[in-house]
């Protein structure tokens, strides 16, 4: 009887020592978090009909976290960013999400792929209480009010169309412009149809030059993937060493007028605002130099 009690005492002491060694987050059983790493990820459209956009965004995500890890990580932890290709297919996106949640045990989703895929993933992420940030799909501002674990930023696609029309009518003084839209026959396309050299760029170009010098022309989705990571990381930093999912959500909600170096307008969230109100700019194509040139400052569309 004494030996049995002694064994129980030894086991209890051993468990306490292990818990102390592993740190508070591991002892609490936070998914994706160990004493030395935090694992995040999400489905990504790396192949399929718009793979050129998905691969650019994936590059932005990967490059940002390489830079963060080389700078020491986040509160002493290195960040593992896992991306699973869904081929821009909602069914594959669901399978990818389940793998990331059940097998890879990710802390949170950094991307939810495209619009049709995100619509399928929302119920899964909310059921499993997996926090998520998706700036690659900034098209659900109304829905985000009822999803406590999900965030998005960026101007909704429909608002972007309104911003362009504002430019033609107000800036260019076109009274009755004739406009044409080529759109996808899916949720993304319907959202678009409904709307009928900065400090940040210097840093971004520096990081790209260091880790991916082969990418000569930085496109919109290269910037978007990088920016998505920048905002996700801001919440990781604000969460502190004792990282938890509720803590990350609270940290996201504390972000007010976050300056991205001019990559976007100021970003703000709140307890009742998981979709940041974002300003946008109008660009025009410089065909000779093969680049986009801003023709307006940051502004809000006339109709939202």
Short mmCIF file of C-alpha atoms in Angstrom, two decimals:
data_model
loop_
_atom_site.label_atom_id
_atom_site.label_comp_id
_atom_site.label_asym_id
_atom_site.label_seq_id
_atom_site.Cartn_x
_atom_site.Cartn_y
_atom_site.Cartn_z
CA UNK A 1 0.00 0.00 0.00
CA UNK A 2 2.86 2.37 0.89
CA UNK A 3 4.64 1.49 -2.38
CA UNK A 4 1.47 2.28 -4.35
CA UNK A 5 1.11 5.67 -2.63
CA UNK A 6 4.79 6.41 -3.23
CA UNK A 7 4.38 5.59 -6.93
CA UNK A 8 1.40 7.94 -7.19
CA UNK A 9 3.37 10.72 -5.53
CA UNK A 10 6.31 10.19 -7.89
CA UNK A 11 3.99 10.24 -10.91
CA UNK A 12 2.31 13.44 -9.72
CA UNK A 13 5.64 15.18 -9.12
CA UNK A 14 6.92 14.04 -12.52
CA UNK A 15 3.82 15.42 -14.23
CA UNK A 16 4.28 18.78 -12.51
CA UNK A 17 7.95 18.94 -13.51
CA UNK A 18 7.11 18.11 -17.13
CA UNK A 19 4.39 20.76 -17.19
CA UNK A 20 6.81 23.34 -15.82
CA UNK A 21 9.46 22.41 -18.39
CA UNK A 22 7.06 22.54 -21.31
CA UNK A 23 5.77 25.99 -20.43
CA UNK A 24 2.26 27.34 -19.80
CA UNK A 25 0.95 27.12 -23.37
CA UNK A 26 1.90 23.46 -23.85
CA UNK A 27 0.64 22.49 -20.43
CA UNK A 28 -2.69 24.11 -21.26
CA UNK A 29 -2.91 22.07 -24.45
CA UNK A 30 -3.19 24.95 -26.92
CA UNK A 31 -3.40 23.50 -30.46
CA UNK A 32 -0.33 24.18 -32.58
CA UNK A 33 1.68 25.78 -29.79
CA UNK A 34 4.81 24.34 -28.18
CA UNK A 35 7.51 25.98 -26.16
CA UNK A 36 9.53 26.63 -29.33
CA UNK A 37 7.04 26.77 -32.21
CA UNK A 38 3.58 27.89 -33.27
CA UNK A 39 2.01 26.22 -36.31
CA UNK A 40 -0.44 28.06 -38.53
CA UNK A 41 -1.67 27.44 -42.07
CA UNK A 42 -4.58 27.12 -44.42
CA UNK A 43 -5.78 25.94 -47.84
CA UNK A 44 -4.26 27.79 -50.79
CA UNK A 45 -5.05 27.85 -54.52
CA UNK A 46 -1.59 26.81 -55.67
CA UNK A 47 -2.89 24.93 -58.72
CA UNK A 48 -6.04 25.32 -60.77
CA UNK A 49 -7.55 28.07 -62.93
CA UNK A 50 -6.07 31.03 -61.03
CA UNK A 51 -2.89 29.42 -59.76
CA UNK A 52 -0.86 32.46 -60.80
CA UNK A 53 -2.61 34.43 -58.05
CA UNK A 54 -2.46 31.69 -55.43
CA UNK A 55 1.24 30.97 -55.91
CA UNK A 56 2.02 34.68 -55.59
CA UNK A 57 0.05 34.89 -52.33
CA UNK A 58 1.73 31.71 -51.07
CA UNK A 59 5.13 33.27 -51.81
CA UNK A 60 4.16 36.32 -49.79
CA UNK A 61 3.09 34.19 -46.83
CA UNK A 62 6.18 31.99 -46.88
CA UNK A 63 8.66 34.82 -47.37
CA UNK A 64 7.25 36.90 -44.52
CA UNK A 65 7.54 34.06 -41.98
CA UNK A 66 11.07 33.19 -43.11
CA UNK A 67 12.01 36.76 -42.37
CA UNK A 68 10.24 36.75 -38.97
CA UNK A 69 11.91 33.47 -37.96
CA UNK A 70 15.36 34.74 -38.98
CA UNK A 71 14.72 37.80 -36.83
CA UNK A 72 14.08 35.57 -33.80
CA UNK A 73 10.45 34.52 -34.23
CA UNK A 74 7.57 35.67 -32.05
CA UNK A 75 8.17 35.73 -28.29
CA UNK A 76 10.89 33.12 -28.67
CA UNK A 77 8.86 30.82 -30.93
CA UNK A 78 9.50 30.06 -34.59
CA UNK A 79 6.41 30.12 -36.79
CA UNK A 80 5.60 27.15 -39.04
CA UNK A 81 3.30 28.12 -41.91
CA UNK A 82 1.63 25.15 -43.63
CA UNK A 83 -0.24 25.60 -46.91
CA UNK A 84 -2.26 22.79 -48.50
CA UNK A 85 -3.20 23.10 -52.16
CA UNK A 86 -6.94 23.01 -52.87
CA UNK A 87 -6.78 23.68 -56.62
CA UNK A 88 -9.44 26.43 -56.21
CA UNK A 89 -11.97 23.69 -55.47
CA UNK A 90 -14.38 23.94 -52.48
CA UNK A 91 -14.42 20.17 -51.90
CA UNK A 92 -10.64 19.98 -51.81
CA UNK A 93 -10.55 23.05 -49.56
CA UNK A 94 -12.74 21.28 -47.00
CA UNK A 95 -10.46 18.21 -47.09
CA UNK A 96 -7.40 20.45 -46.72
CA UNK A 97 -8.97 22.24 -43.76
CA UNK A 98 -9.82 19.01 -41.96
CA UNK A 99 -6.25 17.77 -42.47
CA UNK A 100 -4.80 20.98 -41.06
CA UNK A 101 -7.12 20.88 -38.03
CA UNK A 102 -7.05 17.17 -37.15
CA UNK A 103 -3.63 15.97 -38.38
CA UNK A 104 -1.45 19.07 -38.39
CA UNK A 105 -3.14 20.53 -35.30
CA UNK A 106 -2.71 24.14 -36.43
CA UNK A 107 -3.21 27.03 -34.03
CA UNK A 108 -5.14 29.09 -36.54
CA UNK A 109 -5.82 29.66 -40.24
CA UNK A 110 -3.80 32.31 -42.03
CA UNK A 111 -5.68 31.84 -45.29
CA UNK A 112 -8.94 30.27 -46.38
CA UNK A 113 -8.20 30.26 -50.14
CA UNK A 114 -10.74 31.81 -52.52
CA UNK A 115 -14.31 33.01 -52.07
CA UNK A 116 -16.22 29.76 -52.92
CA UNK A 117 -13.87 27.78 -50.69
CA UNK A 118 -14.18 30.21 -47.78
CA UNK A 119 -17.97 29.90 -47.81
CA UNK A 120 -17.57 26.15 -47.30
CA UNK A 121 -14.93 26.52 -44.58
CA UNK A 122 -16.69 29.06 -42.37
CA UNK A 123 -18.99 26.53 -40.60
CA UNK A 124 -16.06 24.15 -40.00
CA UNK A 125 -13.78 26.80 -38.53
CA UNK A 126 -16.52 28.12 -36.27
CA UNK A 127 -17.53 24.65 -35.09
CA UNK A 128 -13.92 23.82 -34.19
CA UNK A 129 -13.28 27.34 -32.81
CA UNK A 130 -10.25 27.80 -35.04
CA UNK A 131 -9.31 31.49 -35.34
CA UNK A 132 -8.80 32.67 -38.90
CA UNK A 133 -7.66 35.74 -40.81
CA UNK A 134 -8.23 35.95 -44.54
CA UNK A 135 -7.32 39.13 -46.36
CA UNK A 136 -7.13 37.23 -49.62
CA UNK A 137 -10.94 37.09 -49.58
CA UNK A 138 -12.16 40.47 -48.29
CA UNK A 139 -15.75 39.96 -49.42
CA UNK A 140 -17.79 39.03 -46.35
CA UNK A 141 -18.01 42.10 -44.08
CA UNK A 142 -21.63 41.45 -43.06
CA UNK A 143 -21.13 37.74 -42.37
CA UNK A 144 -18.07 38.39 -40.19
CA UNK A 145 -20.24 40.12 -37.57
CA UNK A 146 -21.74 36.74 -36.64
CA UNK A 147 -18.47 34.76 -36.73
CA UNK A 148 -16.57 35.40 -33.49
CA UNK A 149 -13.43 33.49 -34.52
CA UNK A 150 -12.91 34.88 -38.04
CA UNK A 151 -11.44 38.12 -39.34
CA UNK A 152 -10.98 39.68 -42.76
CA UNK A 153 -9.53 42.92 -44.04
CA UNK A 154 -9.37 44.76 -47.30
CA UNK A 155 -12.03 46.44 -49.36
CA UNK A 156 -14.83 44.05 -50.47
CA UNK A 157 -14.77 43.32 -54.19
CA UNK A 158 -18.08 45.08 -54.81
CA UNK A 159 -16.79 48.21 -53.05
CA UNK A 160 -13.68 48.11 -55.23
CA UNK A 161 -15.88 48.32 -58.32
CA UNK A 162 -17.74 51.28 -56.80
CA UNK A 163 -14.40 52.97 -56.09
CA UNK A 164 -13.44 52.60 -59.75
CA UNK A 165 -16.75 54.02 -60.92
CA UNK A 166 -16.35 56.93 -58.47
CA UNK A 167 -13.03 57.71 -60.14
CA UNK A 168 -14.55 57.80 -63.62
CA UNK A 169 -17.49 59.97 -62.60
CA UNK A 170 -15.98 62.28 -59.97
CA UNK A 171 -12.31 62.55 -60.95
CA UNK A 172 -12.53 62.08 -64.70
CA UNK A 173 -15.89 63.88 -64.97
CA UNK A 174 -17.41 61.13 -67.11
CA UNK A 175 -21.16 61.69 -66.92
CA UNK A 176 -22.36 58.45 -68.52
CA UNK A 177 -19.39 56.08 -68.80
CA UNK A 178 -19.91 52.76 -70.56
CA UNK A 179 -18.41 49.98 -68.47
CA UNK A 180 -17.98 46.28 -69.10
CA UNK A 181 -17.39 43.48 -66.61
CA UNK A 182 -15.93 40.03 -67.23
CA UNK A 183 -16.61 37.97 -64.12
CA UNK A 184 -16.42 34.44 -62.78
CA UNK A 185 -19.66 32.51 -62.57
CA UNK A 186 -19.33 31.81 -58.84
CA UNK A 187 -19.50 33.58 -55.46
CA UNK A 188 -16.45 35.71 -56.25
CA UNK A 189 -17.84 36.83 -59.59
CA UNK A 190 -21.26 37.66 -58.15
CA UNK A 191 -19.67 39.85 -55.48
CA UNK A 192 -17.75 41.76 -58.16
CA UNK A 193 -20.88 42.12 -60.28
CA UNK A 194 -22.83 43.49 -57.29
CA UNK A 195 -20.61 46.60 -57.11
CA UNK A 196 -21.85 47.74 -60.58
CA UNK A 197 6.86 53.93 -53.19
CA UNK A 198 6.12 53.88 -49.64
CA UNK A 199 7.81 52.76 -46.41
CA UNK A 200 5.96 49.46 -46.38
CA UNK A 201 6.90 48.70 -49.98
CA UNK A 202 10.56 49.43 -49.30
CA UNK A 203 10.57 46.87 -46.47
CA UNK A 204 8.60 44.37 -48.54
CA UNK A 205 10.99 44.66 -51.49
CA UNK A 206 13.94 44.24 -49.14
CA UNK A 207 12.51 41.00 -47.75
CA UNK A 208 11.65 39.65 -51.22
CA UNK A 209 15.12 40.50 -52.51
CA UNK A 210 16.70 38.57 -49.63
CA UNK A 211 14.58 35.42 -49.78
CA UNK A 212 13.26 35.30 -53.35
CA UNK A 213 15.55 37.30 -55.65
CA UNK A 214 14.12 35.30 -58.56
CA UNK A 215 10.82 37.21 -58.26
CA UNK A 216 11.54 40.33 -60.29
CA UNK A 217 8.01 41.71 -60.61
CA UNK A 218 6.12 41.92 -57.32
CA UNK A 219 2.40 41.68 -58.06
CA UNK A 220 -0.74 42.44 -56.05
CA UNK A 221 -1.05 38.93 -54.57
CA UNK A 222 2.61 38.88 -53.55
CA UNK A 223 1.84 41.95 -51.45
CA UNK A 224 -1.45 40.53 -50.19
CA UNK A 225 0.11 37.33 -48.84
CA UNK A 226 2.81 39.34 -47.10
CA UNK A 227 0.25 41.77 -45.69
CA UNK A 228 -1.98 38.96 -44.43
CA UNK A 229 1.00 37.61 -42.48
CA UNK A 230 1.91 41.06 -41.18
CA UNK A 231 -1.50 41.54 -39.57
CA UNK A 232 -1.67 37.95 -38.23
CA UNK A 233 1.75 38.48 -36.67
CA UNK A 234 0.70 41.76 -35.07
CA UNK A 235 -1.91 39.81 -33.09
CA UNK A 236 0.66 37.13 -32.18
CA UNK A 237 2.96 39.85 -30.83
CA UNK A 238 0.14 41.45 -28.83
CA UNK A 239 -0.89 38.06 -27.41
CA UNK A 240 2.35 37.74 -25.47
CA UNK A 241 4.25 34.60 -24.56
CA UNK A 242 1.24 32.77 -23.11
CA UNK A 243 -0.45 32.31 -26.48
CA UNK A 244 -4.04 31.03 -26.63
CA UNK A 245 -6.75 31.15 -29.26
CA UNK A 246 -9.04 33.45 -27.22
CA UNK A 247 -6.01 35.62 -26.48
CA UNK A 248 -5.20 35.96 -30.18
CA UNK A 249 -8.81 36.91 -30.96
CA UNK A 250 -8.74 39.53 -28.21
CA UNK A 251 -5.45 40.84 -29.59
CA UNK A 252 -6.95 41.13 -33.08
CA UNK A 253 -9.89 43.05 -31.65
CA UNK A 254 -7.46 45.48 -29.99
CA UNK A 255 -5.89 46.56 -33.30
CA UNK A 256 -6.77 50.20 -33.99
CA UNK A 257 -5.44 52.34 -36.86
CA UNK A 258 -2.63 49.87 -37.52
CA UNK A 259 -0.14 51.40 -39.95
CA UNK A 260 1.06 49.00 -42.65
CA UNK A 261 3.62 51.36 -44.13
CA UNK A 262 1.25 52.42 -46.89
CA UNK A 263 0.55 48.92 -48.18
CA UNK A 264 -3.09 49.62 -47.22
CA UNK A 265 -5.01 52.29 -45.43
CA UNK A 266 -5.07 52.09 -41.62
CA UNK A 267 -6.42 48.76 -40.31
CA UNK A 268 -8.82 48.63 -37.36
CA UNK A 269 -10.82 45.82 -35.75
CA UNK A 270 -12.99 45.57 -32.64
CA UNK A 271 -15.22 43.19 -30.64
CA UNK A 272 -18.08 43.91 -33.03
CA UNK A 273 -15.97 44.61 -36.10
CA UNK A 274 -14.10 41.58 -37.44
CA UNK A 275 -14.02 43.00 -40.95
CA UNK A 276 -11.83 46.08 -41.03
CA UNK A 277 -13.16 49.11 -42.84
CA UNK A 278 -10.47 49.61 -45.40
CA UNK A 279 -9.79 52.45 -47.79
CA UNK A 280 -8.56 51.82 -51.29
CA UNK A 281 -6.73 53.53 -54.13
CA UNK A 282 -7.28 53.57 -57.86
CA UNK A 283 -4.37 52.54 -60.08
CA UNK A 284 -3.80 52.75 -63.81
CA UNK A 285 -1.55 50.63 -65.97
CA UNK A 286 1.67 52.11 -67.31
CA UNK A 287 2.09 49.84 -70.33
CA UNK A 288 5.54 51.13 -71.23
CA UNK A 289 7.04 50.50 -67.80
CA UNK A 290 4.77 47.48 -67.18
CA UNK A 291 3.66 48.64 -63.77
CA UNK A 292 0.60 49.93 -61.91
CA UNK A 293 0.66 53.59 -60.92
CA UNK A 294 -1.66 55.04 -58.21
CA UNK A 295 -3.84 57.89 -59.48
CA UNK A 296 -5.68 58.61 -56.21
CA UNK A 297 -4.90 58.66 -52.51
CA UNK A 298 -6.60 56.23 -50.09
CA UNK A 299 -10.35 56.78 -49.98
CA UNK A 300 -13.66 55.10 -49.18
CA UNK A 301 -16.21 54.27 -51.91
CA UNK A 302 -19.29 56.50 -52.12
CA UNK A 303 -21.59 53.49 -51.57
CA UNK A 304 -20.90 50.56 -49.21
#
